[in-house]
Each structure stands twice: as C-alpha cells, then as structure tokens.
C-alpha cells in the first residue's frame, strides 16, 4: 500500500490532470519520448525541475543525484549511474540541451564543506570528493568568503566543475562543436525561487530573465 | 541563456504557481526540507514523480537514474551516487518511506534485454548489469513470456531486485525492523497512467487504488 | 531562386534561431515528430498558429485550408486532403488534441455569404458549400444580425459545424469517448489578437484566458 | 478550455510579441491581407513556413496538406481544398509568388512508398495516389536508389509533379506568361534546416543561399 500522502496525490492527479493528459500519455507511449533537455539536478525535495520549468510529462529527461554532480568520463566497465544517464540522453534521445541545475542550501555542498568536522558518511563522503577543489576555486575568485556566501560560491563552482567534467565525454565535445548540443548552468535560490544562469565567459551567474520581466 | 522552452516554462511558473508558494519556499529555506518519502525513479521524461503524485516543492526527495536501479550495499570508498542519496535520505532526512518506482517501456530494461544483440554502450551496459538475473526471475515466474509482456515482467523483477538490494544496507534493515521506515515498489504504465503496487507476499503488482475509486 | 523576402527570412532564421534549434531539429529528425495537437486552421496570412501559440518546430501538426473547414467522413476512395491529414494525425501520430481555429474577416466566409451576388469561383464555391446552413444557424441564435456581426456569427457557426463533422469520423468518436482525444474550437480576432474559445455546452465563444491575465 | 501548452504559448505571445505587433494587426484587419507568397507546404510539425522564413503575420498565405501535394486542375463542382486555396491566392490576393515546399522524412511519401506492404488508410492511400509515378521518375533519373536516398528523390519528384499540376490551372499559365507570377520548388532537410531550391532546367535541387553566406 502506498503511503497516504502519495496515494492522495496520485488520486488527485488521476482526477484533475490525468484526464486531459490521457491522450498525450498514450501518444508518448506509442511514439516514444523526445525530451527537449536533459536536466542534471539535485535530489533535494525543494528543486523539482518539472515544477520550476512548468514541464509536462515527456518534456524533460532528468537525472538527479546528491548535489547535481557530473563525474568525469571514466569508461572503466564499472557502474556510473550519472554517466549512463548522459549516454542514454545522447545516444538514445539526441537531446539538444543539457542543463546542470544547482541550488542554494545544498546539503551535499554543506557535507563537503564540513567534512573535516565529523563523519563523512560511507557514501556521501566519497561522492562529494567529486567536487574537490571547488572551495579553492570559490575563494580564489572571491577571497574571504564565509558562511552562506561561501556555500553559494561553492555551489556555483561545483556547477562549473560539472560542466567541465561533462566536456570530458568525447560525444559531448563532438555534438557541442557541431552545434547539435548546448550546455547550460543554472542555480536556483530556494528561498525565493530566483533562477540564475551561468555566463561561461565570466564564470558568474545572473538572472535567467531580463530585469523588466 | 536558457533554451526558449525552459525560459518560457520558468516565466510561467513565476507568474502562476510561485506567488502562492512564496511563503512556503521561504519556510522550507529557513527550516530545511523534511520530505515525506524518498522516491527512486527513472530518468525517463514520462514518469516525473512530482507530477504523478501531485507533489509540491519540499514533499519528495527524488533520486533518478536509468531504470530506477538500487545497487547493493558496497562501501568501498568509490563513488556510488544512488547509495549516497539513500544515505542522505536516511541520516540527513530520516525519511519514513522509500518508493522504488519503475515504469512500462523502460529504455534501460530494453537495453538489458537486447544487450546480446548489439553494442552495450560504455556506461549503459555496465549499469544495466545491476539487474542481471531479472530476465530469469521473470521467466521462472511466468515461462514463455516474450515481447512487451516480457519487458514488463522484467521491469517488475527489477523493482523486486532493487528492494532486495536496498535491504542489504544495514541502516535500512535497522529502521525497517524498528518500524521507522516502510518500503514500497510501484510500476507506472505510461500508456494510461495506471500505477500498480508491489505485494511483497506474492511478488506481483496490483492497482494502487481500490477499484471503486 | 527564392523571392527576396523569403531568402532574407531564411537567412535571418539561419543566423538567429536555427543555431540554437540545430540539436532539437536533429533530434526530431532522428526520433520522429510527436506534436501535441492537430490544428485545423485557415490559409489566411494573418493567423499563423505557430505564431499565435509561440510554438517551436515539432509542436503543432497543422492542416490549413480556406476557412478552416472539416468535411464530413466520406471514405469514397476519392481525394480528401483534410480527411487525410486527420487520419495521419490520429493513426500516425496519436495527437491528444485537435483545435479548429477560425478567425475574423475570413475571406472564405465572405465568399459564402456573398455567393448569390456574383461568381462563386470554380473551386471556392463548391468548397464553401461545406458550410451551408451556417448562416441559418447564426441567424437562428441571433436574429437580425447583419454586416460584420453576421460574418463573425457565421465564422463561429462554421467552427461548430466543423467540429460536428469531425465527430462523424468513427476513430474520432472512439478516441474522444475513451478520453484519448479532446476537441477544441477557437476564434481569433485578427484586429487585436484576442482568442476566444468555444463553450460546447452553450455554443458561444469566450476569452481563452481569464480576465485578470 | 485550451490545452495547457497552447494556453501557455498564447499567453507568451500576448506578453512578448503581440504588443509590438498590435498596430500592424489592426492595419492588416482594416486593409486586408496582401501576402507576398502562397506557400504550399506539408502538415508536418517540423516544417512551419513562418518559422523557416522568419515571416510575420500577414506575409505568407499558407495551404498545408499531407505531403504538400497539388492536384491537377479538375473543375468538376466537387470539393477540392487545395485548388480552392490556389484560386483564392490568385483571384482574391494576386500573390506574385508560389512556393511548393517539401521536406525530408515526409510521412506521406513514406506511406506512398510502403503502400503495397500494408493498409493504405481510408484517406491517406487515395490522397497519395496523387503522386503516383514519382517513384518511377526518381528511379529513371537515378537507378538503384533505395532507403532514405530513394525517399528524398521521391520527395523531390513529387515537388516537380505538383509544379506541373499547378501549371494545368489556366490562370496560373496566364499569370506566369505575363510575368505576374513566379513559381518555386523547395525542399527542407529537417535534420539540419538546409533548404534546397529546384532548378527547373535540370530538375535537381541546390542550396537556397550561395555558399559564402
């Protein structure tokens, strides 16, 4: 039996949105999916990409892990879940866009910053090793940062690092060079819903929408 | 710059749903998240858990990988993204429920079933090795299955296997025994939106809601 | 050689929108189209559905004829272009929505209303016979209408008639009954861009968006 | 009620493009349309003429049917939607250009080529009979073609046939002879957005823009 809140939510979906989505779902099942983007997001319950981007079923292919991390290309025959998702999005779905979406108050980033203070966890510690060097990157860009400001700077540095790692995949390089794929970095402030976008020339983040909107 | 469809969707969210969510978001940022469940779902664009369960921001902690696979407990100091998410959901968030949610026409399961026919992919092949044995499990329960029916039986067997793997995590065992955590298997038919729930006694799946609903 | 305005427009598209659409186009070519709706619209240059609905390539399957007319189901082995488009949208693409979109100052409707006054044209006359009876329908609902007001009432009656004709296709009936397909009537006022939507209960048209928007 | 994606798109158009188009729309409503070309295009969602040619409202009079087919002149008092659109474009609008625009991976052409393999459909089969002979034309020009290459050759042959059919309309002949009308064939490759133009002397297609552009 489903937990009550999930059963209630499923019941509500069936009664409200499903009826007008029924035909679209059948179509997506018959024709297959062709999502317009791969989103690499965090597991955090406050950053659902479908919600933030008002996306219907079929629109976004979404991989979510702790702290929206992309590891470097390492085809060693071992299990790499995020790399498998990237491979599927490229070879199976030819997605034209990849968005790495981080967010404020990220628990994974906090774990990385506070790692020396206590236990690293059996899995979270090694996982967050993937963003090693981002604290130094953040402080090099803006010395003296502490607290919440440092956290955010590291969250942003981790997005830049994930994008660098993404470009170690040969197929990513090829498609980006050919203009078949574009890569985007985004950071959501969960306190107010503001989304900022990475400017790769400067490495800094600015509003997703023009000021007047 | 964001892709146009994402920018449009974000604009719509800001104009429609965000205003009435603003206070809740600020609260979630101030107090931290306390999601009611961890969902282990697939990256497929047609199975967004927040949509299926009508979930608002803050309600579901979601890890999504290809074919919603949970690997067995293997604390070897290497990177295990899904295990890190499970650890975070337990130690960081004390989630009371875990739902492993599979779905019909799963591309990962197809890749597993057709692996002998062609290339396995550098990452998808090894990743889908995690469900090795599910074809045999499906055929043992129901010999002679082929085509779409076999696919679905394997999707269901993979959910059962992920739940078995989940229980190899000592902390899962402890919390389940103490009644602090319950585990659920679910399978969504994307052609019609029907959700079926695993009955662990029989290993088979049945409707999430009673017939009358 | 293309006419200059078209060559210029194509050049502009290549320089502005195409680069960021390149990947999406390749994806749509590789995976096939899965448009979210069939639009039955008029050839009129002032009512491009992609413009009105801000739709990107791949989103709308569009049949356009004079006065956005749908003939009744008549499988006589002869050529019926609009019926062929409907068949393709259903059997080939499983579209979940059909929108019949008329508009103000429709030349086809004017030709129908003024037919007795002069030449009917070799093709426009017989074509507009398809909406025979709509003047009577309009006047029955609102006796005494003349001029521009009568034209608009006939444009609306013709949309209702096309929807009735659409429902003479057995496959439309089946899919609508099963909740796989929904049908919509819309009327665009080209003088100001206001879109009105048919309320099938009353037969009248009202604003597509709530007043506050 | 409009489907959500259409309502969203309409909302976006009203907020973004409509404000600066308002005066032009009012003018077009007051003075009537005077489009610079008639486009005969396909219903396919990936080939919107207004998008490809960056055309604003009022610029293109567009008839779209399955596979952008023009039937021969046949004034038998029956309904011929495409011929009615051509008549309207000539007598009502005096368009100076007609462009027949086909495209790659055309579902109508595929249906024609595969017709012997299965059901023809009640309407698509008879409709595609209009391009009978194009396979032979394509193979006569280039014997031994198969697969995707044959498809494209037939798409091109069908454009040539539609232009021949267009010239069976006496009014077309008259206007073309008088230099009041010019006729163009175009083929869009949807995988990359390349538009090729028919050279009527050779019957073959080449790039719409000179190489340097």
Coordinates of N, CA and C in Angstrom, one line a residue, chain D residues 64-164:
Chain D
X64 N -1.6 24.0 -46.2 CA -0.8 22.8 -45.8 C -1.7 21.6 -45.8
X65 N -1.2 20.6 -46.6 CA -1.8 19.3 -46.6 C -0.8 18.2 -46.5
X66 N -1.2 16.9 -46.4 CA -0.2 15.9 -46.2 C 0.7 15.8 -47.5
X67 N 2.0 16.0 -47.3 CA 3.0 15.8 -48.4 C 2.9 17.0 -49.4
X68 N 2.4 18.1 -49.0 CA 2.4 19.3 -49.9 C 2.1 19.0 -51.4
X69 N 0.9 18.4 -51.6 CA 0.5 17.9 -52.9 C -0.4 19.0 -53.6
X70 N -0.2 19.2 -54.8 CA -1.1 20.0 -55.6 C -1.7 19.1 -56.7
X71 N -3.1 18.9 -56.6 CA -3.7 18.1 -57.6 C -3.8 18.8 -58.9
X72 N -4.1 18.1 -60.0 CA -4.3 18.8 -61.3 C -5.6 19.5 -61.3
X73 N -5.7 20.5 -62.2 CA -6.9 21.3 -62.4 C -8.1 20.4 -62.8
X74 N -9.1 20.4 -62.0 CA -10.2 19.5 -62.3 C -11.5 20.1 -61.7
X75 N -12.1 21.1 -62.5 CA -13.2 21.9 -62.0 C -14.5 21.1 -62.2
X76 N -14.8 20.1 -61.3 CA -15.9 19.2 -61.5 C -17.1 19.5 -60.5
X77 N -17.0 20.7 -59.9 CA -18.0 21.0 -58.9 C -17.9 20.3 -57.6
X78 N -16.9 19.4 -57.5 CA -16.7 18.7 -56.2 C -15.8 19.6 -55.3
X79 N -15.5 19.1 -54.1 CA -14.7 19.9 -53.1 C -13.2 19.6 -53.4
X80 N -12.4 20.6 -53.7 CA -11.0 20.5 -53.8 C -10.4 21.6 -53.0
X81 N -10.0 21.2 -51.8 CA -9.5 22.2 -50.8 C -8.3 23.0 -51.3
X82 N -7.3 22.2 -51.8 CA -6.0 22.9 -52.2 C -6.3 23.8 -53.5
X83 N -7.1 23.3 -54.4 CA -7.4 24.1 -55.6 C -8.2 25.4 -55.2
X84 N -9.0 25.3 -54.2 CA -9.7 26.4 -53.7 C -8.7 27.4 -53.1
X85 N -7.7 27.0 -52.4 CA -6.7 27.9 -51.8 C -5.9 28.5 -52.9
X86 N -5.6 27.8 -54.0 CA -4.9 28.4 -55.1 C -5.7 29.4 -55.8
X87 N -7.0 29.1 -56.0 CA -7.9 30.1 -56.6 C -8.0 31.4 -55.7
X88 N -8.1 31.2 -54.4 CA -8.2 32.3 -53.6 C -6.9 33.2 -53.6
X89 N -5.8 32.5 -53.6 CA -4.5 33.2 -53.7 C -4.3 34.0 -55.0
X90 N -4.9 33.5 -56.1 CA -4.8 34.2 -57.4 C -5.8 35.3 -57.5
X91 N -7.1 34.9 -57.4 CA -8.2 35.8 -57.7 C -8.4 36.8 -56.6
X92 N -8.3 36.3 -55.3 CA -8.5 37.2 -54.2 C -7.3 38.0 -53.8
X93 N -6.1 37.4 -54.0 CA -4.9 38.1 -53.4 C -3.8 38.4 -54.4
X94 N -3.9 37.9 -55.6 CA -2.9 38.2 -56.7 C -1.5 38.0 -56.2
X95 N -1.3 36.9 -55.5 CA 0.1 36.6 -55.0 C 1.1 36.6 -56.1
X96 N 2.2 37.2 -56.0 CA 3.3 37.2 -57.0 C 4.2 36.0 -57.0
X97 N 4.1 35.2 -56.0 CA 5.0 34.0 -55.9 C 4.2 32.8 -55.3
X98 N 4.5 31.6 -55.8 CA 4.0 30.4 -55.2 C 5.2 29.5 -55.0
X99 N 5.4 29.0 -53.7 CA 6.4 28.1 -53.4 C 5.9 26.8 -53.0
X100 N 6.2 25.7 -53.6 CA 5.9 24.4 -53.2 C 7.0 23.9 -52.4
X101 N 6.7 23.7 -51.1 CA 7.8 23.3 -50.2 C 7.7 21.9 -49.6
X102 N 8.5 21.0 -50.0 CA 8.6 19.7 -49.5 C 9.6 19.5 -48.4
X103 N 9.8 18.3 -47.9 CA 10.8 18.2 -46.8 C 11.2 16.7 -46.7
X104 N 12.3 16.5 -46.0 CA 12.9 15.2 -45.8 C 12.0 14.4 -44.8
X105 N 12.1 13.1 -44.8 CA 11.4 12.2 -43.9 C 9.9 12.5 -43.9
X106 N 9.3 12.7 -45.1 CA 7.9 13.0 -45.2 C 7.0 11.7 -45.0
X107 N 6.2 11.8 -44.0 CA 5.3 10.6 -43.7 C 4.4 10.2 -44.9
X108 N 3.9 11.2 -45.6 CA 3.1 11.0 -46.8 C 3.8 10.2 -47.9
X109 N 5.0 10.6 -48.1 CA 5.9 9.9 -49.1 C 6.2 8.5 -48.7
X110 N 6.5 8.4 -47.4 CA 6.7 7.0 -46.9 C 5.5 6.1 -47.1
X111 N 4.3 6.7 -46.8 CA 3.1 5.9 -46.9 C 2.9 5.5 -48.4
X112 N 3.2 6.4 -49.3 CA 3.1 6.1 -50.8 C 4.1 5.0 -51.1
X113 N 5.4 5.1 -50.6 CA 6.4 4.1 -51.0 C 6.1 2.7 -50.3
X114 N 5.5 2.7 -49.2 CA 5.2 1.4 -48.5 C 3.8 0.9 -48.7
X115 N 3.0 1.6 -49.5 CA 1.6 1.3 -49.7 C 1.4 -0.2 -49.9
X116 N 2.2 -0.8 -50.8 CA 2.0 -2.2 -51.1 C 2.2 -3.1 -49.9
X117 N 3.0 -2.6 -48.9 CA 3.3 -3.5 -47.8 C 2.1 -3.7 -46.8
X118 N 1.2 -2.7 -46.8 CA 0.1 -2.9 -45.8 C -1.1 -2.1 -46.1
X119 N -1.8 -1.7 -45.1 CA -3.0 -0.9 -45.3 C -2.7 0.5 -45.8
X120 N -3.5 1.0 -46.7 CA -3.3 2.3 -47.3 C -3.9 3.4 -46.5
X121 N -4.9 3.0 -45.6 CA -5.7 4.0 -44.9 C -6.8 4.5 -45.8
X122 N -7.9 4.8 -45.2 CA -9.1 5.2 -46.0 C -8.9 6.5 -46.8
X123 N -8.1 7.4 -46.2 CA -7.9 8.7 -46.9 C -6.5 8.9 -47.4
X124 N -5.5 8.4 -46.6 CA -4.1 8.7 -47.0 C -3.8 8.0 -48.3
X125 N -4.3 6.7 -48.4 CA -4.0 6.0 -49.6 C -4.4 6.7 -50.9
X126 N -5.7 7.0 -51.0 CA -6.2 7.8 -52.2 C -5.5 9.1 -52.3
X127 N -5.2 9.8 -51.2 CA -4.6 11.1 -51.3 C -3.2 11.0 -51.9
X128 N -2.4 10.0 -51.5 CA -1.1 9.8 -52.0 C -1.1 9.2 -53.4
X129 N -2.2 8.7 -53.9 CA -2.3 8.4 -55.3 C -1.9 9.6 -56.2
X130 N -2.1 10.8 -55.7 CA -1.8 12.0 -56.5 C -0.4 12.1 -56.9
X131 N 0.5 11.4 -56.1 CA 1.9 11.4 -56.6 C 2.4 10.1 -57.3
X132 N 1.4 9.4 -57.7 CA 1.7 8.2 -58.5 C 2.6 8.5 -59.7
X133 N 3.6 7.7 -59.8 CA 4.6 7.9 -60.9 C 5.9 8.5 -60.4
X134 N 5.9 9.1 -59.2 CA 7.1 9.8 -58.8 C 8.2 8.8 -58.5
X135 N 7.9 7.6 -58.0 CA 8.9 6.6 -57.7 C 9.6 6.3 -59.1
X136 N 8.8 6.1 -60.1 CA 9.4 5.8 -61.4 C 10.3 7.0 -61.9
X137 N 9.8 8.2 -61.7 CA 10.5 9.4 -62.1 C 11.9 9.4 -61.4
X138 N 11.8 9.2 -60.1 CA 13.1 9.2 -59.3 C 14.0 8.2 -59.7
X139 N 13.6 7.0 -60.0 CA 14.4 5.9 -60.4 C 15.0 6.0 -61.8
X140 N 14.2 6.7 -62.6 CA 14.6 6.9 -64.0 C 15.8 7.9 -64.0
X141 N 15.7 8.9 -63.1 CA 16.8 9.9 -63.0 C 18.1 9.3 -62.3
X142 N 17.8 8.3 -61.4 CA 18.9 7.8 -60.7 C 18.6 6.3 -60.3
X143 N 18.9 5.4 -61.2 CA 18.5 4.0 -61.0 C 19.2 3.4 -59.8
X144 N 18.6 2.5 -59.1 CA 19.3 1.8 -58.0 C 19.2 2.5 -56.6
X145 N 18.5 3.6 -56.6 CA 18.3 4.3 -55.3 C 17.4 3.4 -54.3
X146 N 17.8 3.4 -53.0 CA 17.0 2.7 -52.1 C 16.9 3.5 -50.8
X147 N 16.1 3.0 -49.8 CA 16.0 3.6 -48.5 C 15.8 5.1 -48.5
X148 N 16.5 5.8 -47.6 CA 16.4 7.2 -47.3 C 16.7 8.0 -48.6
X149 N 17.7 7.5 -49.4 CA 18.0 8.3 -50.7 C 16.8 8.2 -51.6
X150 N 16.2 7.0 -51.7 CA 15.0 6.9 -52.6 C 13.9 7.8 -52.1
X151 N 13.7 7.8 -50.8 CA 12.6 8.7 -50.2 C 12.8 10.2 -50.7
X152 N 14.1 10.6 -50.5 CA 14.3 12.0 -50.8 C 14.1 12.3 -52.3
X153 N 14.6 11.3 -53.1 CA 14.4 11.5 -54.6 C 12.9 11.6 -54.9
X154 N 12.1 10.8 -54.2 CA 10.7 10.8 -54.5 C 10.0 12.1 -54.0
X155 N 10.5 12.6 -52.8 CA 10.0 13.9 -52.3 C 10.3 15.0 -53.3
X156 N 11.5 14.9 -53.9 CA 11.8 15.9 -55.0 C 11.0 15.8 -56.2
X157 N 10.8 14.5 -56.6 CA 9.9 14.2 -57.8 C 8.5 14.7 -57.6
X158 N 8.0 14.6 -56.3 CA 6.7 15.0 -56.0 C 6.5 16.5 -56.1
X159 N 7.6 17.2 -55.7 CA 7.6 18.7 -55.9 C 7.5 19.1 -57.4
X160 N 8.3 18.4 -58.2 CA 8.2 18.7 -59.6 C 6.8 18.4 -60.2
X161 N 6.2 17.2 -59.7 CA 4.9 16.9 -60.2 C 3.9 17.9 -59.8
X162 N 4.0 18.4 -58.5 CA 3.0 19.4 -58.1 C 3.1 20.7 -58.9
X163 N 4.3 21.0 -59.3 CA 4.5 22.2 -60.1 C 3.9 22.0 -61.5
X164 N 4.1 20.8 -62.0 CA 3.5 20.5 -63.3 C 2.0 20.6 -63.2

